Structure formats: structure tokens, C-alpha cells
CSV table of C-alpha atoms in Angstrom, one decimal:
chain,number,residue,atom,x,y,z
A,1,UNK,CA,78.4,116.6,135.4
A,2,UNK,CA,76.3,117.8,132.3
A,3,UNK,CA,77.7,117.2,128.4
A,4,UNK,CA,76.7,120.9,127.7
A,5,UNK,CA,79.4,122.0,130.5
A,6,UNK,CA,82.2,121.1,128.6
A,7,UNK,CA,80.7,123.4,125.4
A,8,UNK,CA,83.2,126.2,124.7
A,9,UNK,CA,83.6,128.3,121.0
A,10,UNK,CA,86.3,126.7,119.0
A,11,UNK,CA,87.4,128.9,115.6
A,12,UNK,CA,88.3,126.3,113.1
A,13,UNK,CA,91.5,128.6,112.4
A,14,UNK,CA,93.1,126.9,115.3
A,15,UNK,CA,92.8,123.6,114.2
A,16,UNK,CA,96.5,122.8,113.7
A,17,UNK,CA,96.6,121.2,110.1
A,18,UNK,CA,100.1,120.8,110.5
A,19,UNK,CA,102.9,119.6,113.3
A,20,UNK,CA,104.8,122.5,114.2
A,21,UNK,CA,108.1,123.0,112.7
A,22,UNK,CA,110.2,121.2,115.1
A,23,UNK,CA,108.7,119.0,117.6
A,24,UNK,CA,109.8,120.5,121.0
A,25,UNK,CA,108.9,124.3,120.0
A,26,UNK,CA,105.1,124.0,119.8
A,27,UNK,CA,103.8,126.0,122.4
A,28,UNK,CA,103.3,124.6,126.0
A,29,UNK,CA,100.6,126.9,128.6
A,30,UNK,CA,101.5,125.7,132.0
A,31,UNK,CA,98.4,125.5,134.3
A,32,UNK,CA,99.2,125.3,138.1
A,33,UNK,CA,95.8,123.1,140.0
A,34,UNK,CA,95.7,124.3,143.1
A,35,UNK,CA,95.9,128.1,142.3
A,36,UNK,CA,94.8,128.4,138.5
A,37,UNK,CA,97.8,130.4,137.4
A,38,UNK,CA,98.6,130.1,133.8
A,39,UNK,CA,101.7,130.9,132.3
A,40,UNK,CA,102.7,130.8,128.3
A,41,UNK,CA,106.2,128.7,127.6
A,42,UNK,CA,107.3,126.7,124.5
A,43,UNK,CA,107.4,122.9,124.9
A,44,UNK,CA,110.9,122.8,125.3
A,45,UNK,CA,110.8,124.1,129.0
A,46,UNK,CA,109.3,121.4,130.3
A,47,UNK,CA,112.9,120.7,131.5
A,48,UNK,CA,112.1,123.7,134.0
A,49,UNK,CA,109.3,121.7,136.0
A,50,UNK,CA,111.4,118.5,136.9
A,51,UNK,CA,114.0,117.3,138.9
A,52,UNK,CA,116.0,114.8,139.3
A,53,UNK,CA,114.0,111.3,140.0
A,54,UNK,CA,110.7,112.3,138.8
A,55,UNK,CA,109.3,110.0,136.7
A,56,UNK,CA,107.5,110.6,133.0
A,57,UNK,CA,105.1,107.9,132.3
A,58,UNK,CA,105.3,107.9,128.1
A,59,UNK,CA,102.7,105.1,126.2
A,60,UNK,CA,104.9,103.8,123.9
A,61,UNK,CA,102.1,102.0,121.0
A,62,UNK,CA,103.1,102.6,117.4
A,63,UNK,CA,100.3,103.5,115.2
A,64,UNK,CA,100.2,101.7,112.0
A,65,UNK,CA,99.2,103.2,108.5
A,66,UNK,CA,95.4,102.2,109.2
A,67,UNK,CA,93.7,103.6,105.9
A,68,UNK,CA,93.5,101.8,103.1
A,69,UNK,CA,91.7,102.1,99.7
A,70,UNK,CA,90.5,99.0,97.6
A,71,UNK,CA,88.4,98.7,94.6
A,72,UNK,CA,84.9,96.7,95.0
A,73,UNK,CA,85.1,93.6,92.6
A,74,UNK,CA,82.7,93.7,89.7
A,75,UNK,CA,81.6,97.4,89.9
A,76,UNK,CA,85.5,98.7,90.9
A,77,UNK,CA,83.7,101.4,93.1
A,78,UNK,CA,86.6,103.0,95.6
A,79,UNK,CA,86.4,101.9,99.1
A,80,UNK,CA,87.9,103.4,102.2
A,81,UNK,CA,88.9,100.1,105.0
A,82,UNK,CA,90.1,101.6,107.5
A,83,UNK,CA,91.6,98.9,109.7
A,84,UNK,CA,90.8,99.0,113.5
A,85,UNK,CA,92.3,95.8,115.3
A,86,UNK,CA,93.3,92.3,114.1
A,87,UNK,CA,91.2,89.6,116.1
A,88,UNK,CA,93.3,86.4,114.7
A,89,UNK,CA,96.5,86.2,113.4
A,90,UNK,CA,96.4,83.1,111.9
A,91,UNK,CA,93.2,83.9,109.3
A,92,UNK,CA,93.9,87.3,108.8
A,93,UNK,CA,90.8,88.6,110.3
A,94,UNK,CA,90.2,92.3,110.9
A,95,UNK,CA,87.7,94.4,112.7
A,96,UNK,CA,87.3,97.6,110.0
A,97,UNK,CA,85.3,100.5,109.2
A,98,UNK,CA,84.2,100.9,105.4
A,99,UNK,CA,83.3,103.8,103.7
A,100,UNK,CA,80.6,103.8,102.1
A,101,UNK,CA,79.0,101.4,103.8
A,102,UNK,CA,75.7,100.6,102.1
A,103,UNK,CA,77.9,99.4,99.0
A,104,UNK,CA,79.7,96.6,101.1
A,105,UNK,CA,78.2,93.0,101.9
A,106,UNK,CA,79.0,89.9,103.3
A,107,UNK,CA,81.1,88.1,100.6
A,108,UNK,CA,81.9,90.8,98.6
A,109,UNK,CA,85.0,90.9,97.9
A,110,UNK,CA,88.0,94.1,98.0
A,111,UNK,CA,90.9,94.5,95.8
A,112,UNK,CA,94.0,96.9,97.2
A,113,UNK,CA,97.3,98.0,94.8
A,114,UNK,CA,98.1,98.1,91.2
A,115,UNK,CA,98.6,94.6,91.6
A,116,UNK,CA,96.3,93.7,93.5
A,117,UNK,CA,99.1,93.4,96.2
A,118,UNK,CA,96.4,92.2,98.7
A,119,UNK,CA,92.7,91.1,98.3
A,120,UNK,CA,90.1,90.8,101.1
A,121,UNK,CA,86.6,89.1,101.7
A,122,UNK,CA,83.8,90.3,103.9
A,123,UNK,CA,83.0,88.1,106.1
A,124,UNK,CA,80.4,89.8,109.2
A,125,UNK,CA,78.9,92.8,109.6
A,126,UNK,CA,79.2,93.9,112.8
A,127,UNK,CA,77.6,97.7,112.9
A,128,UNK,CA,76.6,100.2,110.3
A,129,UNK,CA,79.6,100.8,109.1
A,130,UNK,CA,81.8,98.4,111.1
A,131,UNK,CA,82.5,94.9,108.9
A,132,UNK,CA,85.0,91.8,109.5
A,133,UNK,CA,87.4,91.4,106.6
A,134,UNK,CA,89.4,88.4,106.3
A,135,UNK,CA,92.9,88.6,104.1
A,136,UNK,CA,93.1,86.1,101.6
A,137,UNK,CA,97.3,86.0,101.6
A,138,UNK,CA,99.3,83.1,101.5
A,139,UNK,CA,102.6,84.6,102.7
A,140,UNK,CA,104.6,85.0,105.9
A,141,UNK,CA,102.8,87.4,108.5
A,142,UNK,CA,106.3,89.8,107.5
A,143,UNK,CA,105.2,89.6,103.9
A,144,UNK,CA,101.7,90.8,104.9
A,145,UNK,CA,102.6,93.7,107.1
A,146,UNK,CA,105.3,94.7,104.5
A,147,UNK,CA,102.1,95.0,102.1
A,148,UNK,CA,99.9,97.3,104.4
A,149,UNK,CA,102.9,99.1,105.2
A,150,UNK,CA,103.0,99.9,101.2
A,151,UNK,CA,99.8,99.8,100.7
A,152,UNK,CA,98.7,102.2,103.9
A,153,UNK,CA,97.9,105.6,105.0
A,154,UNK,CA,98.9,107.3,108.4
A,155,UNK,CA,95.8,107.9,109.8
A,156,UNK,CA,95.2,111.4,110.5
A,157,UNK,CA,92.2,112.6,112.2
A,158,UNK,CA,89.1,113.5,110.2
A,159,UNK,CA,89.2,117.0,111.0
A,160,UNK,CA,92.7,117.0,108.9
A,161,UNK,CA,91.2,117.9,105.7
A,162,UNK,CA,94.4,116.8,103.9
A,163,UNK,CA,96.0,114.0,102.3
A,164,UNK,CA,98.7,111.8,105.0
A,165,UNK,CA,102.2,112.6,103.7
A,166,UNK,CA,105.7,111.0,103.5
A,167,UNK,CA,106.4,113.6,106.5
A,168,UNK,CA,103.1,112.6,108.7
A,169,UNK,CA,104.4,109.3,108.6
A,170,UNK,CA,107.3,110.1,110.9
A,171,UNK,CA,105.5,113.3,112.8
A,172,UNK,CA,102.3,111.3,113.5
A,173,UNK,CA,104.3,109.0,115.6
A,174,UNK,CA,106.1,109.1,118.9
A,175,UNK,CA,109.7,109.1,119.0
A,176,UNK,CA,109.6,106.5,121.7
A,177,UNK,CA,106.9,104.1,119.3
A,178,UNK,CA,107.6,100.8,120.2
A,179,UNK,CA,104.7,98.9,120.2
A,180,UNK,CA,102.4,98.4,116.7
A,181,UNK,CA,98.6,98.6,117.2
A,182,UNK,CA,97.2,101.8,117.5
A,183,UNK,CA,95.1,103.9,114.7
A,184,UNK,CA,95.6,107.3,116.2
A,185,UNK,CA,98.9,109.2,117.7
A,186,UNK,CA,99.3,109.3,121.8
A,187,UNK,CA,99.7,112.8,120.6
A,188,UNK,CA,101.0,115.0,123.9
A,189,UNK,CA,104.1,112.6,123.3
A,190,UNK,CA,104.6,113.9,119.6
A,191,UNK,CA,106.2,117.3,121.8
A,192,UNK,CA,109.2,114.9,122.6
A,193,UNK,CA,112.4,115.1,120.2
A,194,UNK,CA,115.6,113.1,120.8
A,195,UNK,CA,117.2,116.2,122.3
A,196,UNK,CA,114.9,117.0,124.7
A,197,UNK,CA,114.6,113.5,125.8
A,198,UNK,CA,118.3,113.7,125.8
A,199,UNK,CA,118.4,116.5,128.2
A,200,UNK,CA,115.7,115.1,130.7
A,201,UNK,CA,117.4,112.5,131.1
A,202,UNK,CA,120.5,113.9,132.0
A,203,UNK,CA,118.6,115.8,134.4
A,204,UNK,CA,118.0,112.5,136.3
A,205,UNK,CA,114.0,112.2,135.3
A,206,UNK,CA,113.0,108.7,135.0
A,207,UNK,CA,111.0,107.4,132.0
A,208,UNK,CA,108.1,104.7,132.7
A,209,UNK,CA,106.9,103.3,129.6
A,210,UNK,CA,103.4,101.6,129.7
A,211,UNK,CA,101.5,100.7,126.4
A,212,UNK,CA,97.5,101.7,125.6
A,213,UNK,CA,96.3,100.9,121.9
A,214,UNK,CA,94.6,104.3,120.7
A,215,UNK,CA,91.2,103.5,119.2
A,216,UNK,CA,88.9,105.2,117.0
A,217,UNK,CA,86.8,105.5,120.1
A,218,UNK,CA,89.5,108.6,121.0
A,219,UNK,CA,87.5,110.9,118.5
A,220,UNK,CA,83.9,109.4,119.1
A,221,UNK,CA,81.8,111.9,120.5
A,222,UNK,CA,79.8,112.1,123.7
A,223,UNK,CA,75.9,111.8,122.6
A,224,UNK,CA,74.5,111.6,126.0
A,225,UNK,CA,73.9,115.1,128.2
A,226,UNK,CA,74.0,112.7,131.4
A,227,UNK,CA,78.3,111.6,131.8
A,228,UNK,CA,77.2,109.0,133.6
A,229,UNK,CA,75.4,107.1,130.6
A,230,UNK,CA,78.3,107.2,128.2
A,231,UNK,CA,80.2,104.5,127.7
A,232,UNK,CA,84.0,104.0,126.1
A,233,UNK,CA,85.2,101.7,123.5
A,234,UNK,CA,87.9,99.2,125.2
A,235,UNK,CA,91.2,99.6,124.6
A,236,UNK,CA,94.1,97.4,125.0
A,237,UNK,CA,96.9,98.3,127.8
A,238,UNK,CA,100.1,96.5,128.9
A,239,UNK,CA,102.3,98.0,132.1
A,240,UNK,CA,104.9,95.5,132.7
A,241,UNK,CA,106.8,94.9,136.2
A,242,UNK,CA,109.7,97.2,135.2
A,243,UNK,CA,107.6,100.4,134.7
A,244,UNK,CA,105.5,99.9,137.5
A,245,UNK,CA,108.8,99.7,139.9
A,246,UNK,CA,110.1,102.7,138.6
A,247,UNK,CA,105.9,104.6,139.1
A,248,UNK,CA,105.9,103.3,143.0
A,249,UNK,CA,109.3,103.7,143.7
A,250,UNK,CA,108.8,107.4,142.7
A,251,UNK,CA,105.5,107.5,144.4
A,252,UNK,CA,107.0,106.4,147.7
A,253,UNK,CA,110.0,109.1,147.5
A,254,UNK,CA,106.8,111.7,146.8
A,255,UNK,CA,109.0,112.6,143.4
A,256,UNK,CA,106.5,114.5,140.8
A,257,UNK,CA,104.8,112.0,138.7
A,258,UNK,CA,103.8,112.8,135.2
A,259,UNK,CA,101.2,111.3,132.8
A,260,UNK,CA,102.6,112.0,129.3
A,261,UNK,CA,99.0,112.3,127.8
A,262,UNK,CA,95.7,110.9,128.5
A,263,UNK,CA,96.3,107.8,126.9
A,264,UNK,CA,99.2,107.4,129.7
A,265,UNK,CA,96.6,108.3,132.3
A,266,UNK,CA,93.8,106.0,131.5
A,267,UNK,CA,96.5,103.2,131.4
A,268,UNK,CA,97.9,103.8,134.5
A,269,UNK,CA,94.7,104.7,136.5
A,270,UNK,CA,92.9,101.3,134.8
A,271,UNK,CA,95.6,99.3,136.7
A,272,UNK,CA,96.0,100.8,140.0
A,273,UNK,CA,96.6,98.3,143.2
A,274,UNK,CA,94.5,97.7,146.5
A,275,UNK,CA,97.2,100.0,148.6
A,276,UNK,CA,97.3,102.9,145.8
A,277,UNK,CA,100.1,101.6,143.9
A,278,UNK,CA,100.6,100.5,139.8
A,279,UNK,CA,100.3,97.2,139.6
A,280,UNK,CA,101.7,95.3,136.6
A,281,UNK,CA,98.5,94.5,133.7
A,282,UNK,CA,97.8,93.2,130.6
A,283,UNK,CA,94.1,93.5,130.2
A,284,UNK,CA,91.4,95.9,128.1
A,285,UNK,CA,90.3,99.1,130.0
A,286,UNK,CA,87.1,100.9,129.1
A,287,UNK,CA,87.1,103.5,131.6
A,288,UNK,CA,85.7,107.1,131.4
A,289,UNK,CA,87.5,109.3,133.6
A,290,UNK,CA,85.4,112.9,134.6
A,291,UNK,CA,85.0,115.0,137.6
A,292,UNK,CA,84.6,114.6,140.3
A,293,UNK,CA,87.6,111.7,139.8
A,294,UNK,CA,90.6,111.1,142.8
A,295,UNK,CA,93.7,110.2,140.8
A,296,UNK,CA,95.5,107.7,142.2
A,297,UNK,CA,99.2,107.6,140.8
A,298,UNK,CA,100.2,110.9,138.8
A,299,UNK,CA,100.6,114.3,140.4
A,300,UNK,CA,101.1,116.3,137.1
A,301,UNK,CA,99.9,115.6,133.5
A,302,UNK,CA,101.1,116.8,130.0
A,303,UNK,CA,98.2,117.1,127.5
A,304,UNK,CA,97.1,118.5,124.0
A,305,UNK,CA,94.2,120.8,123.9
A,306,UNK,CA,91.0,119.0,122.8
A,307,UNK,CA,87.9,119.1,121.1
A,308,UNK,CA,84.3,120.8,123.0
A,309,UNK,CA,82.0,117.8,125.0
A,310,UNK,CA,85.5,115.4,124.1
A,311,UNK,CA,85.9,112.9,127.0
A,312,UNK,CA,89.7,113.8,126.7
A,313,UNK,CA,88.8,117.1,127.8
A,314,UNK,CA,86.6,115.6,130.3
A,315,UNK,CA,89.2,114.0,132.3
A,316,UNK,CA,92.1,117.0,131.7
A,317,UNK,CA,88.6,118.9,133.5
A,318,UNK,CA,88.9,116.6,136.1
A,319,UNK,CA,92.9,116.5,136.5
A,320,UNK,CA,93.0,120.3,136.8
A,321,UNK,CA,89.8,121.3,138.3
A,322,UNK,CA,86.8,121.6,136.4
A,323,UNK,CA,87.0,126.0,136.3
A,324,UNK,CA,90.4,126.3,136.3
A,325,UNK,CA,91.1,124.2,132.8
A,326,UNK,CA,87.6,125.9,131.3
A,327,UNK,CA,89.2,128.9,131.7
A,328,UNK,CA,92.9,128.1,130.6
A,329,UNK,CA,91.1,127.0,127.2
A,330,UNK,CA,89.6,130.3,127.0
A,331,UNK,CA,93.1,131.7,127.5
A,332,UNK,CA,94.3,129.6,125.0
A,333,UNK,CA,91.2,130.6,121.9
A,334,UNK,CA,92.3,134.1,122.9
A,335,UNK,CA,95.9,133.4,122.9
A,336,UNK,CA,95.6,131.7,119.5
A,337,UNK,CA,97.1,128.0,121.2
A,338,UNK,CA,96.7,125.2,118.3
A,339,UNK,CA,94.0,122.7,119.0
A,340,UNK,CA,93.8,118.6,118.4
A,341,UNK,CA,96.3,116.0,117.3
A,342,UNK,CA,99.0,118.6,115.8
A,343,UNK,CA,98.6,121.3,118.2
A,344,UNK,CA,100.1,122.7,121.4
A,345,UNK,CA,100.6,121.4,124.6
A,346,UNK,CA,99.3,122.0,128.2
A,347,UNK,CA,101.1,121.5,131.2
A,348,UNK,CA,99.2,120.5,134.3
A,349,UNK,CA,101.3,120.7,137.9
């Protein structure tokens, strides 16, 4: 398939700024794949399409206030570093981003805080605006989180043309976060609240929790018209024995199995066994999923409505059928549905 297929008019008015109120009532469209019916619910009726012994596969990573600002030493210019992934523990080296770029060289150094709480060095370039930092920090590793925790900012999309608050720091994160190390939301699990999890579960539905790091490489855009060319950033994924007994054991009783986003999805299809089954991984996955794609473990998917020529709407295209979820997102312009990170949800059964 062609980039230019997955083109469809976006108004910026329904970018969602904002989570909805509470986290359960955003609005859910429920898109049924073999017929293309659509039908308009609220998030909290998800309860509706399961029964007892199907199985919701949730990614459980925490993300982790990823944006910082420091001050260049000498000239004090602002800088943003926004962290991506630490490659050794031990020296306190990081793989950033640094805006603006053509200010920062190897051995400059970066202050952050009033206090200077931490300081940094630059130590590689590694793309235009990608650098490796190293943390010149003496203290415990708790010490040193503690700091970026203070010294941090949730890191909302781009597009979010606001300042991260105190209240994006809990609403920007799963209730079911576990796991530190991503710098973006699995964000078709910010729909669950305790209640709701509450009440599927006293419905008998069985939660699989399987880890994927988000990475910036979510919101990097497609820049090739032929699918086949583009390739994905890796991200880091962990399914561990437990989860994938409670996946096959649902698979084998044919129960409805549910990819809670496509975070969930990639992990889960990036690890899939010889005889059809999830097998247990810890590995890096850098696979781009589009159609024409046979999905191997989940028979239903929820999802957040994305961005034109995204590769997360490729693969929802691919889940659901290529015409029936390019017309459900035209429903959902028409319909008013809020797009991205803080928007509504889709259903696919």
C-alpha cells in the first residue's frame, strides 16, 4: 500500500488538548470488521463487549517526565534535553534529543535547576539533533531519579501546544503503569479507571500485562510513499511466562482476545510462536505492521484515533480492514470524535 492512502482531512479543532473529564467517559465508536457497522458508545461500555474469560492484553510501561530544560555553560542559552533511553546505568549515559541543536557540541556542558540540581556533558553526537549526555552525579541511582523526577516534564505530544501540568502528570499515565521507560503514554489504556477495571473484572475478563517502551519513533512520520521502504525505530518489549499462559490459554478456549492499544499489539505480534501461540520475550521489536497483515493472537483491538499517513493508523487499517476504518474516521471528523494522545477511543471486534 501507498503513504497517500492513508491521507484523510483532519480539523485541528479535534485535536483533544485536554483528557476528558473523567477517564472512562471519553467517547468510544465501536467498529464491527467483518460487516463495517459503526456504532457511537462512551468508553465505559466496553463492559458490554466481554464476557467472562476473555482476556485484555494492557502494556503496562510507565512513562517518565522526559523533558527537561538546562542552561548552556558560558552563554546560559535555554536548552530543551529531552531524554530518550538510558544506555548504561552505571555512567549515567543517555541517548537525548536537544533543542536547538546547532548550539550544542561535544563537551559542552548543561546545567538543570536553581541549584544546579544536576549537570550534564556531551559526550557523542549521534544525528542532527540526537546527542549522548553523560550525568556527572555522584549519588545513589534513587538520588538521581528523585532529581529528574523534580526536575522533569511529562512529555506531551508536540501537537499539545501547552505547558505539562501537575494534572498531566497523573492523566498522561496508565492506571496500571508499572514499568519506567517510556517517553510517550500507551494512550488507548488512559480510557481505563479503577472502577471500570473493577467491574471487568468482576465480570470474569482476564488481564495479560506485557510491557513495550513507547519511543519518540510513535510520532515520527512516514516519509516514504512506498510502506514497504519505511522503517521503525526499535522499541524495547518484555512478555513474561505468566501473561503469555493467560493469552494461549484464552486462545485455545477461542475466548475474545483484546489488544489494549497498538503498543499492546506490536508487542504481542513481535513475539508470536512457531504453532501460533505468545511466546514468552524479552528482546527489541522494530516491526511495522500494515495491510495486508494476518494477526496472529488478538481477535479484537481497543485504539485511539490517529494522526493522517501515521503507522499507528496503518496497522488499526490493517486490523479492521483497510475501507471499513477509512470510513469510520470519516464518521468520526463528522461526528466531531477527539483525535491523538487525549482523545477518544475506537473499538475494533
Amino acid at each position: 500500500m501507498k503513504l497517500s492512502q492513508f491521507k484523510f482531512n483532519l480539523p485541528d479543532s479535534l485535536l483533544a488538548n485536554d483528557p476528558a473529564e473523567e477517564r472512562d467517559e471519553a467517547r468510544l465508536m465501536v467498529l464491527h470488521k467483518d460487516t463495517g457497522k459503526i456504532e457511537h458508545k462512551i468508553f465505559k461500555d466496553v463492559l458490554d463487549y466481554f464476557d467472562d474469560k476473555d482476556v485484555m492484553i494492557l502494556n503496562n510501561t510507565k512513562v517518565f517526565p522526559a523533558r527537561l530544560y538546562g542552561n548552556k555553560e558560558k552563554t546560559g542559552a535555554t536548552i530543551e534535553v529531552f531524554l530518550l533511553r538510558e544506555l548504561n546505568k552505571e555512567l549515567r549515559l543517555w541517548d537525548v534529543l536537544v533543542d536547538p541543536a546547532r548550539k550544542i557540541r561535544v563537551g559542552n556542558k548543561l546545567y538543570f535547576g536553581d541549584n544546579d540540581l544536576l549537570v550534564a556533558e556531551v559526550v557523542d553526537n549521534t544525528t542532527s539533533r540526537g546527542r549522548t549526555i553523560r550525568f556527572l552525579f555522584d549519588g545513589t541511582e534513587e538520588e538521581f531519579r528523585r532529581n529528574v523526577e523534580i526536575l522533569g516534564e511529562t512529555p506531551l505530544p508536540k501537537y499539545i501546544k501547552r505547558k505539562a501540568t501537575e494534572k498531566d502528570k497523573e492523566r498522561y499515565q496508565t492506571i496500571f503503569a508499572k514499568h519506567e521507560g517510556a517517553v510517550a503514554a500507551p494512550t488507548a489504556g488512559l480510557h481505563f479507571s479503577r472502577e471500570l477495571m473493577k467491574r471487568l473484572e468482576l465480570k470474569g475478563i482476564e488481564f495479560a500485562e506485557v510491557t513495550l517502551h513507547v519511543g519518540l519513533g510513535t510520532f515520527r512520520p512516514v516519509e516514504v510513499e512506498d510502506l514497504t521502504k519505511h522503517k521503525m525505530d526499535s522499541e524495547q518489549f518484555i512478555i513474561d511466562q505468566k501473561a503469555a499462559d493467560i493469552v494461549n490459554k484464552g486462545l485455545e478456549e477461542k475466548r475474545r482476545i483484546c489488544a489494549v492499544g497498538t503498543t499492546s499489539m506490536r508487542a504481542i505480534e513481535s513475539a508470536v510462536s512457531a504453532n501460533k501461540t505468545l511466546k514468552a520475550a524479552n528482546d527489541w521489536t522494530s516491526k511495522f505492521i500494515f495491510p495486508p497483515y494476518d494477526f496472529n493472537i488478538a481477535n479484537s483491538m481497543i485504539t485511539n484515533f490517529h494522526t493522517p499517513e501515521s503507522t499507528l493508523l496503518m496497522m488499526v487499517a490493517a486490523f479492521g480492514g483497510y475501507d471499513h476504518v477509512m470510513n469510520a474516521y470519516e464518521v468520526a471528523v463528522k461526528e466531531k470524535y477527539r483525535f491523538y494522545s487525549y482523545g477518544d477511543a475506537m473499538l475494533i471486534i
